[in-house]
PDB file of C-alpha atoms in Angstrom:
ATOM      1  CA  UNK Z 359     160.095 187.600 121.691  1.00  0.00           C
ATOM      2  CA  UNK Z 360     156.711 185.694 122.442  1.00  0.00           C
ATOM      3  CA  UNK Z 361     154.410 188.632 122.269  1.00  0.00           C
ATOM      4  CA  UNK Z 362     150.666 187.866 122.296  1.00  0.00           C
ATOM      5  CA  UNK Z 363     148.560 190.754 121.157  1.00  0.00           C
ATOM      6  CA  UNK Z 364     144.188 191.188 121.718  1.00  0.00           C
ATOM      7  CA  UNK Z 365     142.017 193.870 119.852  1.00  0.00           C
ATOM      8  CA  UNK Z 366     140.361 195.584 121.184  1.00  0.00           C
ATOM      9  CA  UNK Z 367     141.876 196.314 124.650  1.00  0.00           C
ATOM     10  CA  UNK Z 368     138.242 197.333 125.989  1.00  0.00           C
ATOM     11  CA  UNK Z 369     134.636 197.351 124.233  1.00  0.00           C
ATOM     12  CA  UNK Z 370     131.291 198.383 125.558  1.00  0.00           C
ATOM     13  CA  UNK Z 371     128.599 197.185 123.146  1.00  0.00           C
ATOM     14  CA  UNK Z 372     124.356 196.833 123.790  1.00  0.00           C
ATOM     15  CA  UNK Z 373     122.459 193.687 124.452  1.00  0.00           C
ATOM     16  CA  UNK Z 374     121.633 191.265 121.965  1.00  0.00           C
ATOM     17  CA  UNK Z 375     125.215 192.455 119.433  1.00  0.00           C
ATOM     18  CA  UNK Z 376     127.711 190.143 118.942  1.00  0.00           C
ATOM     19  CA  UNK Z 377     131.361 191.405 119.498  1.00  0.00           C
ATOM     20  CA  UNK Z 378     134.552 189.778 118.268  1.00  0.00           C
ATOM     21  CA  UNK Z 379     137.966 189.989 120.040  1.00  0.00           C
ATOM     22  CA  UNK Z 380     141.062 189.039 118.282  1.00  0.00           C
ATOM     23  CA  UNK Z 381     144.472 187.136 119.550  1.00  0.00           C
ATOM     24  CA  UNK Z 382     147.341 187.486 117.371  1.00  0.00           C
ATOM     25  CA  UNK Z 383     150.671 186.049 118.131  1.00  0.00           C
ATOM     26  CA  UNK Z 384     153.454 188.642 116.731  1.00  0.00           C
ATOM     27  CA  UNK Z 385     156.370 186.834 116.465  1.00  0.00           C
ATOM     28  CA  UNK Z 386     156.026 183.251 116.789  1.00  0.00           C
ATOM     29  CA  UNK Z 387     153.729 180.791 115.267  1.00  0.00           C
ATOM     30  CA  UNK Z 388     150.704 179.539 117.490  1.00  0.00           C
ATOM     31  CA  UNK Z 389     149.945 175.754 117.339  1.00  0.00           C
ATOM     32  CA  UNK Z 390     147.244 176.126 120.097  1.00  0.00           C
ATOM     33  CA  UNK Z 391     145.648 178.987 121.650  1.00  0.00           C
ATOM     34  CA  UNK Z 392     143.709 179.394 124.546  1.00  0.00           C
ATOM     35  CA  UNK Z 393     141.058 181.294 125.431  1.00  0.00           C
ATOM     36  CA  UNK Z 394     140.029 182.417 129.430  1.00  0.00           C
ATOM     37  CA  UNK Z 395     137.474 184.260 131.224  1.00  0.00           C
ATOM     38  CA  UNK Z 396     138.159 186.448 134.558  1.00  0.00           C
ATOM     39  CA  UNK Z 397     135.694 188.007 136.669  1.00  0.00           C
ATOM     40  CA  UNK Z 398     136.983 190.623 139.263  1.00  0.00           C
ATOM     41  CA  UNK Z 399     139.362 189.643 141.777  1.00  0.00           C
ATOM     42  CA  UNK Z 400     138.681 186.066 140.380  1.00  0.00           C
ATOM     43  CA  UNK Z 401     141.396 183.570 138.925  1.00  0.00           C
ATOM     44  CA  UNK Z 402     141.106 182.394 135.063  1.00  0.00           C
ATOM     45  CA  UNK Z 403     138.465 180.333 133.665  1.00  0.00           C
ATOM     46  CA  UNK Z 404     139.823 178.073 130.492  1.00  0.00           C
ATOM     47  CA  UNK Z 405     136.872 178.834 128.351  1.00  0.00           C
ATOM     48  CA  UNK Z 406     138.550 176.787 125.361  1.00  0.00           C
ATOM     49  CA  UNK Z 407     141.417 175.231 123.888  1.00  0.00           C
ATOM     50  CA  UNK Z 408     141.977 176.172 120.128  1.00  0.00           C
ATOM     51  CA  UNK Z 409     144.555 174.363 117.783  1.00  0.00           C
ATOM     52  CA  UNK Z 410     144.851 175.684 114.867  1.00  0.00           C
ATOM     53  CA  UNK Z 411     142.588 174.295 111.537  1.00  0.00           C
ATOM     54  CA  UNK Z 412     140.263 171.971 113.598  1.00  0.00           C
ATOM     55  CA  UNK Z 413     137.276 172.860 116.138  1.00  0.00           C
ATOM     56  CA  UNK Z 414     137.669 174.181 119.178  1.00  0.00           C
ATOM     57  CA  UNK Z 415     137.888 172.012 122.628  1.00  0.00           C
ATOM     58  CA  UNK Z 416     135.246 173.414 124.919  1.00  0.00           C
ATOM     59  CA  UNK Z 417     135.497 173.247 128.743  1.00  0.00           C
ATOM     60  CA  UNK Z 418     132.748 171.673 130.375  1.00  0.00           C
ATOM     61  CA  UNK Z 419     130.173 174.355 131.184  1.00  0.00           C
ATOM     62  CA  UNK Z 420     130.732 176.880 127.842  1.00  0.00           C
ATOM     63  CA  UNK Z 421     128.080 177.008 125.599  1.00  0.00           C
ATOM     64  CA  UNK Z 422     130.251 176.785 122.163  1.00  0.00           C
ATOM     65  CA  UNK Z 423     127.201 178.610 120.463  1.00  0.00           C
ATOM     66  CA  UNK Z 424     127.876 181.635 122.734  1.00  0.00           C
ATOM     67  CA  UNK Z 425     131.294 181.715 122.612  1.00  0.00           C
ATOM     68  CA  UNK Z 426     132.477 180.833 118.921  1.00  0.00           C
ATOM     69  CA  UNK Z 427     136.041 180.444 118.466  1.00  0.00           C
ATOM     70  CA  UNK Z 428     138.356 180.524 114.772  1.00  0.00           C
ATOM     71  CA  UNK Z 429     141.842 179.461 114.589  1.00  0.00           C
ATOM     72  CA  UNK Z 430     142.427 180.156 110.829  1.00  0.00           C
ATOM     73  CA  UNK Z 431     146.026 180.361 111.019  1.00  0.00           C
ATOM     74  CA  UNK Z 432     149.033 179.693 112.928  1.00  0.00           C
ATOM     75  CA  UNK Z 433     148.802 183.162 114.031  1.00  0.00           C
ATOM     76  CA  UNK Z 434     145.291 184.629 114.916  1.00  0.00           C
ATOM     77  CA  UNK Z 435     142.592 183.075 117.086  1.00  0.00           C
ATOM     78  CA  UNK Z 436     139.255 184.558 117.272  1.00  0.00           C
ATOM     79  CA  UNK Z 437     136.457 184.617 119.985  1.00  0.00           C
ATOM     80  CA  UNK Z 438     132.808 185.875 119.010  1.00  0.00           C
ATOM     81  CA  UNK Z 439     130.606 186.578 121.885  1.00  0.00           C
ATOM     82  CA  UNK Z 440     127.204 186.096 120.211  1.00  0.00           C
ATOM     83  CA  UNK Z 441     123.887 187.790 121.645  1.00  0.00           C
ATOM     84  CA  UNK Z 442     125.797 189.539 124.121  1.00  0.00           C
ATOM     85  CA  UNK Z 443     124.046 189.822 127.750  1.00  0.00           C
ATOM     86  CA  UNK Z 444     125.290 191.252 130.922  1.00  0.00           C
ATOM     87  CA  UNK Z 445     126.266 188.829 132.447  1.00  0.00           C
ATOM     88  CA  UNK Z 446     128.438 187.936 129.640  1.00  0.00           C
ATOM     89  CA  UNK Z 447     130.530 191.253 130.937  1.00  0.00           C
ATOM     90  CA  UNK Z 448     134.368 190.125 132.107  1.00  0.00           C
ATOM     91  CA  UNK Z 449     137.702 190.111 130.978  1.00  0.00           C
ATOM     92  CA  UNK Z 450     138.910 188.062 128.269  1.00  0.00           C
ATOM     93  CA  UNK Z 451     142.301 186.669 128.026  1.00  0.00           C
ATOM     94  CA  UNK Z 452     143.773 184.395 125.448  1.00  0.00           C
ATOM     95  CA  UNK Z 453     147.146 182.658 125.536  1.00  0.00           C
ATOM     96  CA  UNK Z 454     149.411 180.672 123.211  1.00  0.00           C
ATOM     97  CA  UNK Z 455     152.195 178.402 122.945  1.00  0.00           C
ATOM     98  CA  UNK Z 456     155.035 178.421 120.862  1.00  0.00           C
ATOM     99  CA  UNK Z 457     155.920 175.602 118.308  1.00  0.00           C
ATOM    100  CA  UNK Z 458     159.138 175.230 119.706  1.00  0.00           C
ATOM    101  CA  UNK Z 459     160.370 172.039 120.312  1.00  0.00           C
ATOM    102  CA  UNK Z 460     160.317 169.521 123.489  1.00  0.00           C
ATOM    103  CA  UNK Z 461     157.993 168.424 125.381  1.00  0.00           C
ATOM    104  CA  UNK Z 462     157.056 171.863 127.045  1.00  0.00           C
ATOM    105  CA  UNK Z 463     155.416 174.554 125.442  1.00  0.00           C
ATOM    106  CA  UNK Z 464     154.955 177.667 127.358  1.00  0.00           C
ATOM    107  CA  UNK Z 465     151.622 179.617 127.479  1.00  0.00           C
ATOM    108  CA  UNK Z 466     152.580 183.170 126.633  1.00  0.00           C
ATOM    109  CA  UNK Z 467     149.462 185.280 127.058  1.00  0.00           C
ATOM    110  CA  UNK Z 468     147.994 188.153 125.831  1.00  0.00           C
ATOM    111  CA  UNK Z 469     147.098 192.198 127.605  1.00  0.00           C
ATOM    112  CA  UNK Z 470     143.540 190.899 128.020  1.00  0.00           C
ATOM    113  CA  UNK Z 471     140.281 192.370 126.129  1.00  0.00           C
ATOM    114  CA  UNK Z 472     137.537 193.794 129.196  1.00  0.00           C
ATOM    115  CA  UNK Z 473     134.032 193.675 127.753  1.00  0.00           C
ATOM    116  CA  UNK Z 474     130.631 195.501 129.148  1.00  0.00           C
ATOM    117  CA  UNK Z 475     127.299 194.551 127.813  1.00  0.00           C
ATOM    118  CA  UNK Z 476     124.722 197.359 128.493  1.00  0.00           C
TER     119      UNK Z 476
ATOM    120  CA  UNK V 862     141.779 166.124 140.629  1.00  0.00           C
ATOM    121  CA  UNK V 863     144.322 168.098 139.183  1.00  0.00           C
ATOM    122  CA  UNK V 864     144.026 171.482 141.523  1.00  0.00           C
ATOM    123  CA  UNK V 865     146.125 174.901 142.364  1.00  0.00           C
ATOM    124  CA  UNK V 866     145.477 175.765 146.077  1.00  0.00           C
ATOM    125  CA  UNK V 867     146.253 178.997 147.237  1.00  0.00           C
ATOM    126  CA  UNK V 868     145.038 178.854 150.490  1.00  0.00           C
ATOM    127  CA  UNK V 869     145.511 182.930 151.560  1.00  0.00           C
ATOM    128  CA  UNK V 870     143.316 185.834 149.790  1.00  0.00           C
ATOM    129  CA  UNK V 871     145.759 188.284 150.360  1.00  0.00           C
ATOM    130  CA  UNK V 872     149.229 189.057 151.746  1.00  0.00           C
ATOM    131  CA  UNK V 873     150.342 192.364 153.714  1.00  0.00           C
ATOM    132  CA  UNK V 874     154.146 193.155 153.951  1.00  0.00           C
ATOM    133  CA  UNK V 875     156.010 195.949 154.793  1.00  0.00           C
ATOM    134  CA  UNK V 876     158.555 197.598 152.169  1.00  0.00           C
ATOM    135  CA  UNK V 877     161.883 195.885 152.318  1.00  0.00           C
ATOM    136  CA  UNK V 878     160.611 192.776 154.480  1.00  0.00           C
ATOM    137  CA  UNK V 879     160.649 189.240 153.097  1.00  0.00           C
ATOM    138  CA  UNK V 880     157.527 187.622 151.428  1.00  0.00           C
ATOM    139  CA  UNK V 881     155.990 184.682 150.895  1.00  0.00           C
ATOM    140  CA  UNK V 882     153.064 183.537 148.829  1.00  0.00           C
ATOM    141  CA  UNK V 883     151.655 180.199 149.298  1.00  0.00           C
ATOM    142  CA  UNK V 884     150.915 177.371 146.704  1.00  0.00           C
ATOM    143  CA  UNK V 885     150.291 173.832 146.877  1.00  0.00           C
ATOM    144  CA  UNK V 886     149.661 171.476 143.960  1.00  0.00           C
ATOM    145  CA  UNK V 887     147.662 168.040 143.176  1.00  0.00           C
ATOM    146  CA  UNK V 888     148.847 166.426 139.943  1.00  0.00           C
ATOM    147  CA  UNK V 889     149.858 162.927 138.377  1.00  0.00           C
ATOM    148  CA  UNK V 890     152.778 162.557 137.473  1.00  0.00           C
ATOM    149  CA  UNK V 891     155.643 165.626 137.319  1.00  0.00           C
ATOM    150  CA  UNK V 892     154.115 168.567 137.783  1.00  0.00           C
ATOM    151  CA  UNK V 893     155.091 171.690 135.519  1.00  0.00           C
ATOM    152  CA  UNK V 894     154.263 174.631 137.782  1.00  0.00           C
ATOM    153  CA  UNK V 895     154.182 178.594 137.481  1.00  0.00           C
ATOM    154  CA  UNK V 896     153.821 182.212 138.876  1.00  0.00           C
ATOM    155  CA  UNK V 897     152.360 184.486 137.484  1.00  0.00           C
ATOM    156  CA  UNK V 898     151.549 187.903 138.320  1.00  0.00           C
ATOM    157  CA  UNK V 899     149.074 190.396 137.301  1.00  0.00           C
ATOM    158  CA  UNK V 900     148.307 193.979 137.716  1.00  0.00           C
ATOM    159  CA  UNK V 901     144.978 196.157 137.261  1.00  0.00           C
ATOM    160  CA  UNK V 902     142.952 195.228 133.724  1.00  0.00           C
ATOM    161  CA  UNK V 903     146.355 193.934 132.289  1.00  0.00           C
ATOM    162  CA  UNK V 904     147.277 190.536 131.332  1.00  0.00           C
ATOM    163  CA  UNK V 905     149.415 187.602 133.008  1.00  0.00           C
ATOM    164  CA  UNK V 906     153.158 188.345 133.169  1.00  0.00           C
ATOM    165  CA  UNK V 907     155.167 185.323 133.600  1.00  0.00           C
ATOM    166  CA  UNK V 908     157.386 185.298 136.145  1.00  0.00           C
ATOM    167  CA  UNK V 909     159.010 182.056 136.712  1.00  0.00           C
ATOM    168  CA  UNK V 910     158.352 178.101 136.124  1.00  0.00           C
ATOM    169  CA  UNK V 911     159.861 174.846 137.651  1.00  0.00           C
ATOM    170  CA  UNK V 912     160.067 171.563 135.189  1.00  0.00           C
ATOM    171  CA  UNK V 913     162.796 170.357 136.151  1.00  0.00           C
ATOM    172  CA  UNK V 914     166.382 170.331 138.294  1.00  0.00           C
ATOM    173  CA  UNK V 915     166.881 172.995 140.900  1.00  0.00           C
ATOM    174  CA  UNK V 916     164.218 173.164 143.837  1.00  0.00           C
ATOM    175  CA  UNK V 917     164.772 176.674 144.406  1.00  0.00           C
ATOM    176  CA  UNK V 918     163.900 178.092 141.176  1.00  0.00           C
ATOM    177  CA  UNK V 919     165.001 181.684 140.462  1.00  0.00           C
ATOM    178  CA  UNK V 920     162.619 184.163 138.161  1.00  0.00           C
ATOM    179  CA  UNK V 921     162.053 187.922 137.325  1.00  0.00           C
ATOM    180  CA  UNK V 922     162.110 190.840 139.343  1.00  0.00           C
ATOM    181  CA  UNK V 923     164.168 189.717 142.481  1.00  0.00           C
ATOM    182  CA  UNK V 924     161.374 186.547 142.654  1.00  0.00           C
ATOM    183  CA  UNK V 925     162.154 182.690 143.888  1.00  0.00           C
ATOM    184  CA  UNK V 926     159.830 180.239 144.412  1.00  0.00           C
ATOM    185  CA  UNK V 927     161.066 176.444 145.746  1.00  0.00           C
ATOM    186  CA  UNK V 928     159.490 173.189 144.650  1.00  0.00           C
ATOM    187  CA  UNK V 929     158.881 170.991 147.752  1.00  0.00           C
ATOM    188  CA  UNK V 930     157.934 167.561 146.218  1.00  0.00           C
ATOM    189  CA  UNK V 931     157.040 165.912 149.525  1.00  0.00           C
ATOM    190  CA  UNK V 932     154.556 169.027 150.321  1.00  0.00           C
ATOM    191  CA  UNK V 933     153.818 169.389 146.641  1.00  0.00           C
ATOM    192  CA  UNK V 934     154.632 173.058 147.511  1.00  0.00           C
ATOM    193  CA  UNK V 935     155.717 175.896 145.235  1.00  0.00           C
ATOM    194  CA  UNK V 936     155.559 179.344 147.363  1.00  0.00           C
ATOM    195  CA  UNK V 937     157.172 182.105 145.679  1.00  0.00           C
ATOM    196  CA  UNK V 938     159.119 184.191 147.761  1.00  0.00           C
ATOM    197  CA  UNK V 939     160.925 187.579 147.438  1.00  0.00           C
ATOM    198  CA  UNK V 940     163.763 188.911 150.220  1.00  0.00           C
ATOM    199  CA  UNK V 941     163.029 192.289 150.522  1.00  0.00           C
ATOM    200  CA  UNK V 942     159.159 193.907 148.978  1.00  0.00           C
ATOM    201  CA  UNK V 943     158.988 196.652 147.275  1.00  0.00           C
ATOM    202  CA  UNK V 944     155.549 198.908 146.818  1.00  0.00           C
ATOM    203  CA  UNK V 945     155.444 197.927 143.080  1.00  0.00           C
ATOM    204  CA  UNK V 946     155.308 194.365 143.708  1.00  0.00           C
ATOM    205  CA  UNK V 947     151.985 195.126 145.180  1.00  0.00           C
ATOM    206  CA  UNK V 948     149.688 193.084 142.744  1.00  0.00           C
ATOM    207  CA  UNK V 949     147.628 189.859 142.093  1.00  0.00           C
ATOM    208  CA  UNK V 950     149.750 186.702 141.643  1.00  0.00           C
ATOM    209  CA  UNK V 951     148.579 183.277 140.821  1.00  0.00           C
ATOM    210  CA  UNK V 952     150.262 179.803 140.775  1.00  0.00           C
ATOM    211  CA  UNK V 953     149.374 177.452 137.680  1.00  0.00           C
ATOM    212  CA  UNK V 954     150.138 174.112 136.985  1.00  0.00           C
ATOM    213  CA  UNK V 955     150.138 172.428 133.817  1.00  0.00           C
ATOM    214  CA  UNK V 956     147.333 169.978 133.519  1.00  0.00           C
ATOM    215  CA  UNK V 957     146.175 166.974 130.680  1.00  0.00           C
ATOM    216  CA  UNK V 958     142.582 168.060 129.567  1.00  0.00           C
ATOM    217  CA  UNK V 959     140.483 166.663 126.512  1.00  0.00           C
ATOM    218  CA  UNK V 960     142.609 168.906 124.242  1.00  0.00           C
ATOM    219  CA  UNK V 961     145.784 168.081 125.037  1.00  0.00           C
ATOM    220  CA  UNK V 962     147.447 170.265 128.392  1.00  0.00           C
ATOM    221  CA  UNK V 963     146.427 173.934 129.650  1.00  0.00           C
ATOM    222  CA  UNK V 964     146.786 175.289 132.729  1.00  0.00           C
ATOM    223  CA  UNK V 965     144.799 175.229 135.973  1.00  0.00           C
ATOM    224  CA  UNK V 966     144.941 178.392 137.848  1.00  0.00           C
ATOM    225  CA  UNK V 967     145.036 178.551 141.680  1.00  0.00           C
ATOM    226  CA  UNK V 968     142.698 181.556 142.797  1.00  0.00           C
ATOM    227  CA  UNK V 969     145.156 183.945 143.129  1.00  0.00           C
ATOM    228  CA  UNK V 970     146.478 186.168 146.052  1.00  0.00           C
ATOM    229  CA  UNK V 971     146.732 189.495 146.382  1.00  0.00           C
ATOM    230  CA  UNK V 972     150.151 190.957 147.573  1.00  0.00           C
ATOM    231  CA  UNK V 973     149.761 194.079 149.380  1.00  0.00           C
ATOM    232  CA  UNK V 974     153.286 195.961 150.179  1.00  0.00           C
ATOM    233  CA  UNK V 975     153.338 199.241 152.535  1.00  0.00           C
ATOM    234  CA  UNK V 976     155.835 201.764 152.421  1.00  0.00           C
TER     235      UNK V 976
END
């Protein structure tokens, strides 16, 4: 159980497009999901923390124009990369917990979605 | 601060020796800590977590890791390597933000295991 899924795996798009990458959770509802950035041979970057039905928590540093995040439902979080640049090129990986109860909830997190802006 | 440190880049072992990978932790209060591993353009795979009881904390693939409070340690160990345990592994600990928790990553190491 706990299986986070991202589409798409990989995209390559041009300069100046926006691209959308999707986090589902498949068998478990998703209070809050969370959204990171990695650059190679680099640890995670929280980009955002996303419960579901309100805004999005942005980490200090993200431009929440750039990066728009949806969490419409208990079950699929969105990220939009708008404008797309270069440097904007890295791997995305989201993560959610599980409304289980207690005090802990465990981050279970998805394959990861690698982008490259031409 | 709330911080991960892991203070080496990367770790060489030979196949079948014991390794170690080093984590230390800054955090108020108890600290809810992790290992994680990760290989080429995939995704985190959990390994194991401490939140409470039991130092020595016991996890997948043949993995421990032991919660030193008085260090505020949490290496993660393994008896004997093996070639496919050759990957990047990072230590989180749970952390209060502006939203609520998440998890602060420590840099990561990279576990290299000859054969």
């Amino acid at each position: 159980g706990a299986v986070v899924s991202q589409h798409p795996s990989w995209v390559i798009c041009k300069s100046g497009t926006s691209v959308k990458i999707e986090c589902r959770s498949l068998d478990f509802q998703a209070t809050t999901m969370f959204w990171y950035r990695q650059f190679p041979k680099q640890s995670l970057m929280l980009m955002a923390t996303s419960n579901e039905g309100s805004k999005a928590t942005y980490e200090q540093g993200v431009e929440k124009d750039k990066f728009l995040i949806n969490h419409a439902s208990l079950t699929l979080s969105t990220l939009t990369v708008t404008s797309a640049h270069p440097e904007d090129s890295s791997f995305y990986i989201c993560s959610a917990t599980s409304l289980r109860g207690g005090s802990y909830n465990e981050q279970f997190f998805g394959p990861g979605t690698r982008l490259t802006v031409l | 601060a709330q911080s991960v440190a892991q203070p080496e880049d990367q770790v060489n072992v030979a196949e079948g020796n014991p390794l170690t990978v080093k984590c230390t932790y800054s955090v108020s209060g108890n600290p809810y800590l992790f290992w994680y591993v990760q290989y080429p353009n995939r995704g985190l795979q959990f390994l194991l977590k401490y939140i409470t009881g039991d130092n020595l904390v016991k996890g997948s693939y043949g993995f421990e890791a032991e919660f030193n409070k008085s260090q505020t340690s949490f290496h993660l160990k393994k008896p004997s390597a093996l070639v496919s345990d050759s990957a990047l592994y990072f230590c989180a600990v749970r952390a209060l933000n502006q939203a609520g928790t998440a998890l602060i990553f420590g840099k990561g190491t990279t576990l290299s295991v000859s054969s």
